Amino acid sequence: MFITQMSLPRRTFLRGVGATLALPLLDAMVPALSPTARAAATPPRRFGAVFVPMGERPSHWTPKTTGVGFELSPILKPLESFRDSIIVVSNLDRPLQGTHAVSTGTWLTGAAPKRTEAEDFLAGTSLDQIIAGQIGRDTVWPSIEICTENQTGYVGACDVGYSCAYMNTISWKSPTTPLPMEMNPRVVFERMFGRPGSTADRVARMRGNRSILDSVKRDVATLEQGLGARDRVRLDEYLEHVREIEQRIQRAEQQVTTEVTVPDAPVGIPATFEEHAGVMFDLMAVAYEADLTRVFTFMLNREASQLVFPNLDINEPWHHVSHHGNDPAKLAQLVKLNTWQISLFGKFLERLRSTPDGDGSLLDHSAILWGSGMSDSNAHSPLDVPYLMVGGGGGRFKGNRHLAAPNGTQLSNVMLDVAQKFGAEIDHLGVSTGRFEL
């Protein structure tokens, strides 16, 4: 494959033994001065949603000022450099009082989940799936759903009166079809890039520390001969990102497989939450860059999570700390945790901002939602739930703003606006009472 003054198809893949590697958008994929070249300056829009359980501390989350150029709250301070891409909306309420299941089940659906502990669960089609129906049809994966805590073992009732289905996912293909979320980065990686085979095959490959890139080296070398200087740099950076992610997964797998005290740990799960969340975020950034998907949902943690965070001196289970009872020490721990989580999110945003995409960056053409289904975790409050959006969404969203919605505004009113901005021809979402425009 030697290419000079020719265009590569946008869906160009490098194929090796058991490997299929998509490429990022390159100049060579678009003939110079063609209508397509001009169109490449406005690449596809992307959407992502990151769910955090058990709320954010309202006193440290909600900015004290509104409008353009608002003062960032303490929890949001790590995102100062992204100010021009940030929209915060306060005074948004979710339906129904109480329970962790409702917090999760209603967040992207905007619906009031049916109260049931059986299999006749009912919620609503979630925002991500509505958007995937608009922008995900031309990608390998219309959407990708990920998490960091295992959801598969929870069946029956996980909350008083509510099925585990509501707590196991934030993504619903239809009101009766919850989508499973994948926690193993190795599985996500292989879903994106291939490498089929049995578990034994995968472990053998892991121990050999062979990279997916090794099997496509010849195609890469041939491809680079026909690329311009800028494309070669972009391709090298992209392949290095893929290589780095795979090496991180391999290191985590080696650590897990040599740890005899935790034999039930799934192969490929990093030892720390920080590393786990980081590699999942990086996988989504690569999926965006290669246009493997334009929509993802990430349940950063599960409602009622029992995780501890010794790196933050939080050695009691998170759920226990979340019922703080106004204890100043526990409140301080929660603020510290919330702020640290935002800083992890900031690393992902920086990756998007630093990745060229058409006439801007991946962040310019993405809209990434961060939020929770409750505000004060002590009361499981459905009032004034946190809502943060980062990214330009391809020019649809203007940042550096804090909007205070009228009291009683439904969270789904904002979700409805986002869906419409992505082209969905709907006039309601869940229990929405109208459209609150961003």
Short mmCIF file of C-alpha atoms in Angstrom, two decimals:
data_model
loop_
_atom_site.label_atom_id
_atom_site.label_comp_id
_atom_site.label_asym_id
_atom_site.label_seq_id
_atom_site.Cartn_x
_atom_site.Cartn_y
_atom_site.Cartn_z
CA MET A 1 0.00 0.00 0.00
CA PHE A 2 1.87 3.11 -1.28
CA ILE A 3 -0.19 6.26 -1.42
CA THR A 4 0.72 9.56 -3.06
CA GLN A 5 -1.78 12.36 -3.61
CA MET A 6 -4.58 9.89 -2.95
CA SER A 7 -7.19 9.81 -0.25
CA LEU A 8 -7.57 7.06 2.31
CA PRO A 9 -11.11 6.00 3.23
CA ARG A 10 -12.14 7.37 6.64
CA ARG A 11 -12.87 3.82 7.76
CA THR A 12 -9.33 2.61 6.99
CA PHE A 13 -8.15 -0.28 9.20
CA LEU A 14 -4.78 -1.93 9.71
CA ARG A 15 -5.29 -5.68 9.85
CA GLY A 16 -2.94 -8.19 11.42
CA VAL A 17 -3.21 -11.64 12.93
CA GLY A 18 -6.20 -11.44 15.26
CA ALA A 19 -6.07 -7.66 15.21
CA THR A 20 -8.00 -4.87 13.52
CA LEU A 21 -6.82 -1.35 14.25
CA ALA A 22 -8.81 1.71 13.23
CA LEU A 23 -6.94 4.91 12.42
CA PRO A 24 -7.52 8.50 13.54
CA LEU A 25 -8.60 11.15 11.06
CA LEU A 26 -5.61 11.94 8.83
CA ASP A 27 -5.14 14.62 6.19
CA ALA A 28 -4.56 11.84 3.65
CA MET A 29 -8.11 10.63 4.19
CA VAL A 30 -9.40 13.80 2.54
CA PRO A 31 -8.39 15.02 -0.95
CA ALA A 32 -7.06 18.56 -0.84
CA LEU A 33 -9.53 21.33 -1.78
CA SER A 34 -12.39 18.84 -2.17
CA PRO A 35 -15.83 19.42 -0.62
CA THR A 36 -15.00 16.58 1.77
CA ALA A 37 -11.86 18.43 2.83
CA ARG A 38 -13.93 21.40 3.78
CA ALA A 39 -16.35 19.11 5.60
CA ALA A 40 -13.46 17.59 7.54
CA ALA A 41 -13.08 20.92 9.29
CA THR A 42 -16.32 20.09 11.08
CA PRO A 43 -15.86 16.46 12.18
CA PRO A 44 -18.52 14.34 13.90
CA ARG A 45 -19.87 15.36 17.27
CA ARG A 46 -19.42 13.10 20.27
CA PHE A 47 -21.17 12.59 23.58
CA GLY A 48 -20.09 11.04 26.86
CA ALA A 49 -21.69 10.72 30.29
CA VAL A 50 -19.83 10.05 33.54
CA PHE A 51 -21.93 9.09 36.57
CA VAL A 52 -20.71 9.50 40.15
CA PRO A 53 -22.72 7.92 42.98
CA MET A 54 -23.87 9.44 46.25
CA GLY A 55 -23.86 13.00 45.04
CA GLU A 56 -21.52 15.94 45.51
CA ARG A 57 -21.34 18.14 48.61
CA PRO A 58 -23.80 20.96 47.69
CA SER A 59 -21.97 23.54 49.80
CA HIS A 60 -18.71 22.86 47.95
CA TRP A 61 -20.12 21.99 44.51
CA THR A 62 -22.55 24.79 43.60
CA PRO A 63 -20.78 27.98 42.44
CA LYS A 64 -21.63 31.06 44.49
CA THR A 65 -22.02 33.26 41.43
CA THR A 66 -24.02 32.77 38.23
CA GLY A 67 -23.67 33.89 34.64
CA VAL A 68 -20.58 34.22 32.48
CA GLY A 69 -17.23 34.14 34.26
CA PHE A 70 -18.66 32.60 37.43
CA GLU A 71 -16.49 31.72 40.41
CA LEU A 72 -15.61 28.03 40.39
CA SER A 73 -16.58 26.15 43.52
CA PRO A 74 -13.93 24.29 45.58
CA ILE A 75 -14.77 20.88 44.08
CA LEU A 76 -14.64 22.28 40.54
CA LYS A 77 -11.33 24.12 41.01
CA PRO A 78 -9.27 21.37 39.33
CA LEU A 79 -11.08 22.26 36.09
CA GLU A 80 -10.01 25.92 36.11
CA SER A 81 -8.05 25.54 32.86
CA PHE A 82 -11.21 24.23 31.16
CA ARG A 83 -13.34 27.18 32.24
CA ASP A 84 -14.18 28.24 28.69
CA SER A 85 -15.65 24.78 28.03
CA ILE A 86 -17.67 24.41 31.25
CA ILE A 87 -21.41 24.75 31.83
CA VAL A 88 -22.75 24.19 35.35
CA VAL A 89 -26.50 24.08 35.95
CA SER A 90 -27.96 24.24 39.44
CA ASN A 91 -31.50 23.84 40.85
CA LEU A 92 -32.19 20.69 38.85
CA ASP A 93 -34.33 18.00 40.48
CA ARG A 94 -34.75 14.33 39.67
CA PRO A 95 -38.01 12.42 40.15
CA LEU A 96 -38.84 10.46 43.32
CA GLN A 97 -37.43 10.75 46.82
CA GLY A 98 -34.80 8.47 48.30
CA THR A 99 -33.01 5.22 47.35
CA HIS A 100 -29.81 4.56 45.48
CA ALA A 101 -31.67 2.63 42.78
CA VAL A 102 -33.73 5.67 41.81
CA SER A 103 -30.59 7.83 41.72
CA THR A 104 -29.05 5.59 39.08
CA GLY A 105 -32.17 4.48 37.24
CA THR A 106 -33.44 7.98 36.59
CA TRP A 107 -30.20 9.84 35.86
CA LEU A 108 -30.01 9.54 32.05
CA THR A 109 -33.55 8.25 31.49
CA GLY A 110 -35.31 11.13 33.26
CA ALA A 111 -37.99 8.58 34.12
CA ALA A 112 -39.43 7.51 37.45
CA PRO A 113 -38.43 3.83 37.57
CA LYS A 114 -41.19 1.33 38.26
CA ARG A 115 -41.11 0.10 41.84
CA THR A 116 -40.43 -3.62 41.55
CA GLU A 117 -37.99 -6.19 42.86
CA ALA A 118 -38.77 -8.62 40.05
CA GLU A 119 -37.87 -8.74 36.36
CA ASP A 120 -40.72 -6.48 35.25
CA PHE A 121 -38.49 -3.41 35.67
CA LEU A 122 -39.37 -0.32 33.65
CA ALA A 123 -37.48 2.95 33.24
CA GLY A 124 -36.95 4.85 29.99
CA THR A 125 -34.65 5.10 26.99
CA SER A 126 -31.54 6.90 28.25
CA LEU A 127 -30.08 10.08 26.79
CA ASP A 128 -26.94 8.34 25.54
CA GLN A 129 -28.97 5.83 23.53
CA ILE A 130 -31.17 8.58 22.09
CA ILE A 131 -28.02 10.41 20.97
CA ALA A 132 -26.41 7.19 19.71
CA GLY A 133 -29.41 6.79 17.43
CA GLN A 134 -28.49 10.13 15.87
CA ILE A 135 -24.68 10.08 15.66
CA GLY A 136 -23.61 6.49 16.26
CA ARG A 137 -24.92 4.74 13.17
CA ASP A 138 -21.74 5.09 11.11
CA THR A 139 -19.33 3.88 13.80
CA VAL A 140 -18.14 0.39 14.69
CA TRP A 141 -19.83 0.66 18.08
CA PRO A 142 -22.88 2.95 18.31
CA SER A 143 -22.12 3.24 22.02
CA ILE A 144 -19.81 1.79 24.67
CA GLU A 145 -20.82 1.28 28.31
CA ILE A 146 -18.14 0.94 31.00
CA CYS A 147 -17.73 0.92 34.78
CA THR A 148 -15.14 0.20 37.50
CA GLU A 149 -17.17 -1.96 39.87
CA ASN A 150 -18.62 -5.35 39.00
CA GLN A 151 -22.36 -5.19 38.39
CA THR A 152 -22.98 -8.67 37.01
CA GLY A 153 -23.42 -10.48 40.32
CA TYR A 154 -26.30 -8.34 41.52
CA VAL A 155 -29.78 -9.72 40.82
CA GLY A 156 -33.11 -9.46 42.54
CA ALA A 157 -33.54 -6.45 44.83
CA CYS A 158 -30.54 -4.18 45.45
CA ASP A 159 -32.54 -1.46 47.18
CA VAL A 160 -35.76 -1.51 49.12
CA GLY A 161 -38.51 -2.09 46.57
CA TYR A 162 -36.25 -1.76 43.51
CA SER A 163 -34.63 -4.26 41.19
CA CYS A 164 -30.85 -4.45 40.82
CA ALA A 165 -31.40 -3.61 37.15
CA TYR A 166 -31.74 0.04 38.16
CA MET A 167 -28.39 0.07 39.99
CA ASN A 168 -26.38 -2.03 37.57
CA THR A 169 -26.31 0.43 34.69
CA ILE A 170 -27.00 4.00 33.65
CA SER A 171 -27.69 3.10 30.00
CA TRP A 172 -31.08 1.87 28.75
CA LYS A 173 -31.61 0.85 25.13
CA SER A 174 -35.36 0.96 25.76
CA PRO A 175 -37.56 1.31 28.88
CA THR A 176 -37.27 -2.45 29.42
CA THR A 177 -33.72 -3.07 28.16
CA PRO A 178 -30.87 -2.06 30.49
CA LEU A 179 -27.44 -2.33 28.87
CA PRO A 180 -24.64 -4.15 30.72
CA MET A 181 -21.54 -2.20 31.66
CA GLU A 182 -18.04 -3.62 31.21
CA MET A 183 -15.47 -3.16 33.97
CA ASN A 184 -12.50 -5.09 32.54
CA PRO A 185 -10.26 -2.84 30.43
CA ARG A 186 -8.83 -5.87 28.64
CA VAL A 187 -12.31 -6.81 27.41
CA VAL A 188 -12.96 -3.22 26.33
CA PHE A 189 -9.60 -3.10 24.54
CA GLU A 190 -10.26 -6.34 22.67
CA ARG A 191 -13.77 -5.22 21.82
CA MET A 192 -12.28 -2.13 20.22
CA PHE A 193 -9.27 -3.69 18.53
CA GLY A 194 -9.92 -7.39 18.19
CA ARG A 195 -7.72 -10.27 19.36
CA PRO A 196 -10.34 -13.00 19.71
CA GLY A 197 -9.58 -16.34 21.38
CA SER A 198 -10.09 -18.36 24.52
CA THR A 199 -9.15 -17.23 28.00
CA ALA A 200 -6.09 -19.47 27.81
CA ASP A 201 -5.07 -17.80 24.55
CA ARG A 202 -5.40 -14.36 26.08
CA VAL A 203 -3.37 -15.27 29.15
CA ALA A 204 -0.68 -16.76 26.89
CA ARG A 205 -0.54 -13.55 24.87
CA MET A 206 -0.45 -11.53 28.08
CA ARG A 207 2.50 -13.49 29.46
CA GLY A 208 4.32 -13.09 26.19
CA ASN A 209 3.75 -9.35 26.52
CA ARG A 210 2.96 -9.15 22.82
CA SER A 211 1.24 -6.03 21.54
CA ILE A 212 -1.62 -5.77 19.11
CA LEU A 213 0.58 -3.36 17.21
CA ASP A 214 3.20 -6.02 16.51
CA SER A 215 0.89 -7.77 14.06
CA VAL A 216 0.24 -4.62 12.03
CA LYS A 217 3.80 -3.27 11.89
CA ARG A 218 4.19 -4.04 8.20
CA ASP A 219 1.03 -2.19 7.27
CA VAL A 220 2.08 0.77 9.44
CA ALA A 221 5.48 0.97 7.72
CA THR A 222 3.89 0.83 4.27
CA LEU A 223 1.21 3.35 5.19
CA GLU A 224 3.74 5.87 6.54
CA GLN A 225 5.61 5.95 3.22
CA GLY A 226 2.69 7.73 1.57
CA LEU A 227 1.79 10.14 4.36
CA GLY A 228 2.75 13.75 4.83
CA ALA A 229 4.84 14.91 7.78
CA ARG A 230 1.85 16.02 9.88
CA ASP A 231 0.01 12.75 9.30
CA ARG A 232 3.07 10.72 10.24
CA VAL A 233 3.34 12.59 13.54
CA ARG A 234 -0.39 12.15 14.21
CA LEU A 235 -0.25 8.44 13.38
CA ASP A 236 2.82 7.90 15.58
CA GLU A 237 1.15 9.69 18.51
CA TYR A 238 -2.03 7.67 18.09
CA LEU A 239 -0.18 4.34 17.93
CA GLU A 240 1.85 5.34 20.98
CA HIS A 241 -1.38 6.00 22.88
CA VAL A 242 -2.69 2.58 21.93
CA ARG A 243 0.61 0.95 22.89
CA GLU A 244 0.70 2.74 26.24
CA ILE A 245 -2.82 1.64 27.13
CA GLU A 246 -2.08 -1.97 26.23
CA GLN A 247 1.12 -1.96 28.28
CA ARG A 248 -0.74 -0.56 31.30
CA ILE A 249 -3.36 -3.29 30.97
CA GLN A 250 -0.64 -5.93 30.64
CA ARG A 251 1.14 -4.68 33.76
CA ALA A 252 -2.13 -4.78 35.69
CA GLU A 253 -2.84 -8.30 34.44
CA GLN A 254 0.60 -9.53 35.48
CA GLN A 255 0.15 -8.06 38.93
CA VAL A 256 -3.27 -9.64 39.34
CA THR A 257 -2.29 -13.06 38.00
CA THR A 258 0.68 -13.29 40.40
CA GLU A 259 -1.40 -12.26 43.43
CA VAL A 260 -2.46 -15.55 45.04
CA THR A 261 -4.42 -13.85 47.82
CA VAL A 262 -7.11 -12.66 45.41
CA PRO A 263 -7.64 -15.57 43.02
CA ASP A 264 -11.16 -14.46 42.11
CA ALA A 265 -10.05 -11.08 40.75
CA PRO A 266 -10.89 -10.79 37.03
CA VAL A 267 -7.86 -10.84 34.76
CA GLY A 268 -6.92 -7.36 33.64
CA ILE A 269 -8.40 -5.29 36.49
CA PRO A 270 -5.85 -2.76 37.76
CA ALA A 271 -4.96 -2.90 41.44
CA THR A 272 -6.04 0.66 42.27
CA PHE A 273 -9.18 2.60 41.47
CA GLU A 274 -7.13 5.52 40.15
CA GLU A 275 -5.35 3.34 37.60
CA HIS A 276 -8.58 1.56 36.70
CA ALA A 277 -10.48 4.79 36.08
CA GLY A 278 -7.51 6.26 34.22
CA VAL A 279 -7.14 3.40 31.76
CA MET A 280 -10.89 3.38 31.11
CA PHE A 281 -10.85 7.11 30.36
CA ASP A 282 -7.86 6.62 28.05
CA LEU A 283 -9.65 3.85 26.18
CA MET A 284 -12.60 6.16 25.56
CA ALA A 285 -10.27 8.90 24.31
CA VAL A 286 -8.74 6.47 21.80
CA ALA A 287 -12.22 5.26 20.80
CA TYR A 288 -13.15 8.86 20.03
CA GLU A 289 -9.90 9.52 18.17
CA ALA A 290 -10.28 6.45 15.96
CA ASP A 291 -14.01 7.09 15.53
CA LEU A 292 -14.78 3.62 16.86
CA THR A 293 -17.61 5.15 18.84
CA ARG A 294 -19.04 8.62 19.34
CA VAL A 295 -21.03 7.82 22.49
CA PHE A 296 -19.95 6.36 25.81
CA THR A 297 -21.34 6.06 29.32
CA PHE A 298 -19.07 5.53 32.32
CA MET A 299 -20.41 4.57 35.74
CA LEU A 300 -17.36 5.76 37.65
CA ASN A 301 -18.60 3.92 40.72
CA ARG A 302 -21.68 2.00 41.79
CA GLU A 303 -24.29 3.48 44.08
CA ALA A 304 -23.78 2.35 47.69
CA SER A 305 -20.15 1.63 46.83
CA GLN A 306 -18.11 0.01 49.58
CA LEU A 307 -14.76 1.19 48.22
CA VAL A 308 -12.19 2.73 50.51
CA PHE A 309 -9.58 5.28 49.42
CA PRO A 310 -6.49 4.91 51.59
CA ASN A 311 -4.60 7.32 49.33
CA LEU A 312 -7.05 9.98 50.58
CA ASP A 313 -7.01 8.71 54.19
CA ILE A 314 -10.57 7.44 53.71
CA ASN A 315 -10.42 4.00 55.28
CA GLU A 316 -14.12 3.51 55.94
CA PRO A 317 -16.43 2.30 53.15
CA TRP A 318 -17.60 5.16 50.95
CA HIS A 319 -21.29 4.40 51.51
CA HIS A 320 -20.81 4.59 55.25
CA VAL A 321 -19.00 7.92 54.99
CA SER A 322 -21.71 9.23 52.64
CA HIS A 323 -24.21 9.01 55.51
CA HIS A 324 -22.21 11.69 57.24
CA GLY A 325 -24.82 12.86 59.76
CA ASN A 326 -23.25 16.34 59.41
CA ASP A 327 -20.06 15.07 61.02
CA PRO A 328 -17.44 17.66 59.98
CA ALA A 329 -14.73 15.01 59.59
CA LYS A 330 -16.83 12.87 57.24
CA LEU A 331 -17.98 15.91 55.28
CA ALA A 332 -14.36 16.94 54.80
CA GLN A 333 -13.54 13.44 53.56
CA LEU A 334 -16.36 13.56 51.03
CA VAL A 335 -15.27 16.96 49.72
CA LYS A 336 -11.74 15.63 49.38
CA LEU A 337 -13.01 12.57 47.48
CA ASN A 338 -15.28 14.58 45.17
CA THR A 339 -12.46 17.02 44.35
CA TRP A 340 -10.02 14.19 43.63
CA GLN A 341 -12.53 12.51 41.31
CA ILE A 342 -12.91 15.76 39.37
CA SER A 343 -9.12 15.94 39.03
CA LEU A 344 -9.14 12.45 37.46
CA PHE A 345 -11.84 13.65 35.08
CA GLY A 346 -9.63 16.63 34.26
CA LYS A 347 -6.88 14.33 32.99
CA PHE A 348 -9.33 12.81 30.53
CA LEU A 349 -10.47 16.25 29.41
CA GLU A 350 -6.87 17.30 28.87
CA ARG A 351 -6.33 14.27 26.65
CA LEU A 352 -9.35 15.31 24.56
CA ARG A 353 -8.21 18.92 24.41
CA SER A 354 -4.71 17.97 23.26
CA THR A 355 -5.90 15.64 20.48
CA PRO A 356 -6.40 17.44 17.13
CA ASP A 357 -9.74 16.88 15.43
CA GLY A 358 -10.54 18.74 12.23
CA ASP A 359 -10.33 22.45 12.84
CA GLY A 360 -10.15 22.01 16.61
CA SER A 361 -9.77 19.31 19.23
CA LEU A 362 -11.76 16.30 20.38
CA LEU A 363 -12.96 18.40 23.32
CA ASP A 364 -14.23 21.11 20.97
CA HIS A 365 -16.40 18.57 19.19
CA SER A 366 -17.55 16.63 22.27
CA ALA A 367 -20.05 17.20 25.04
CA ILE A 368 -19.11 15.30 28.20
CA LEU A 369 -21.64 15.18 31.01
CA TRP A 370 -20.61 14.68 34.66
CA GLY A 371 -23.21 14.28 37.34
CA SER A 372 -25.12 12.29 39.92
CA GLY A 373 -28.67 11.35 40.74
CA MET A 374 -28.61 12.91 44.20
CA SER A 375 -27.14 15.93 45.91
CA ASP A 376 -26.78 15.47 49.69
CA SER A 377 -25.99 11.80 50.17
CA ASN A 378 -27.00 11.76 53.83
CA ALA A 379 -30.66 12.24 52.82
CA HIS A 380 -30.42 10.77 49.30
CA SER A 381 -31.76 14.16 48.26
CA PRO A 382 -33.29 14.39 44.77
CA LEU A 383 -33.15 18.21 44.87
CA ASP A 384 -30.49 20.36 43.19
CA VAL A 385 -28.53 17.42 41.80
CA PRO A 386 -25.10 18.22 40.32
CA TYR A 387 -24.88 18.85 36.58
CA LEU A 388 -21.67 19.67 34.74
CA MET A 389 -21.09 19.67 31.00
CA VAL A 390 -17.67 20.15 29.42
CA GLY A 391 -16.90 20.61 25.73
CA GLY A 392 -18.18 22.58 22.77
CA GLY A 393 -20.29 19.83 21.23
CA GLY A 394 -19.28 21.01 17.76
CA GLY A 395 -20.36 24.58 18.47
CA ARG A 396 -23.66 23.72 20.14
CA PHE A 397 -22.57 24.63 23.68
CA LYS A 398 -20.94 27.80 24.96
CA GLY A 399 -18.92 27.45 28.15
CA ASN A 400 -17.76 29.60 31.08
CA ARG A 401 -21.32 29.76 32.44
CA HIS A 402 -23.21 28.83 35.58
CA LEU A 403 -26.95 28.70 34.97
CA ALA A 404 -29.36 28.66 37.90
CA ALA A 405 -32.59 27.05 36.72
CA PRO A 406 -35.91 28.09 38.27
CA ASN A 407 -36.64 26.12 41.42
CA GLY A 408 -38.31 22.82 40.65
CA THR A 409 -36.82 22.43 37.15
CA GLN A 410 -36.47 18.77 36.22
CA LEU A 411 -33.04 17.40 35.34
CA SER A 412 -34.68 15.81 32.32
CA ASN A 413 -35.56 19.29 30.99
CA VAL A 414 -31.84 19.89 30.41
CA MET A 415 -31.37 16.37 29.05
CA LEU A 416 -34.14 17.10 26.56
CA ASP A 417 -32.27 20.17 25.34
CA VAL A 418 -29.06 18.15 24.91
CA ALA A 419 -30.92 15.45 22.96
CA GLN A 420 -32.45 18.04 20.63
CA LYS A 421 -29.08 19.71 20.08
CA PHE A 422 -27.80 16.33 18.91
CA GLY A 423 -30.63 16.11 16.41
CA ALA A 424 -33.20 14.01 18.26
CA GLU A 425 -36.73 14.94 17.22
CA ILE A 426 -38.38 14.43 20.60
CA ASP A 427 -40.50 16.78 22.67
CA HIS A 428 -40.12 15.09 26.04
CA LEU A 429 -37.71 12.87 27.94
CA GLY A 430 -38.89 10.98 30.98
CA VAL A 431 -40.77 13.31 33.30
CA SER A 432 -39.57 16.49 31.57
CA THR A 433 -41.96 19.42 31.76
CA GLY A 434 -40.34 21.44 28.99
CA ARG A 435 -36.95 22.30 27.60
CA PHE A 436 -34.31 24.13 29.64
CA GLU A 437 -31.90 25.48 27.05
CA LEU A 438 -28.16 25.51 27.70
#
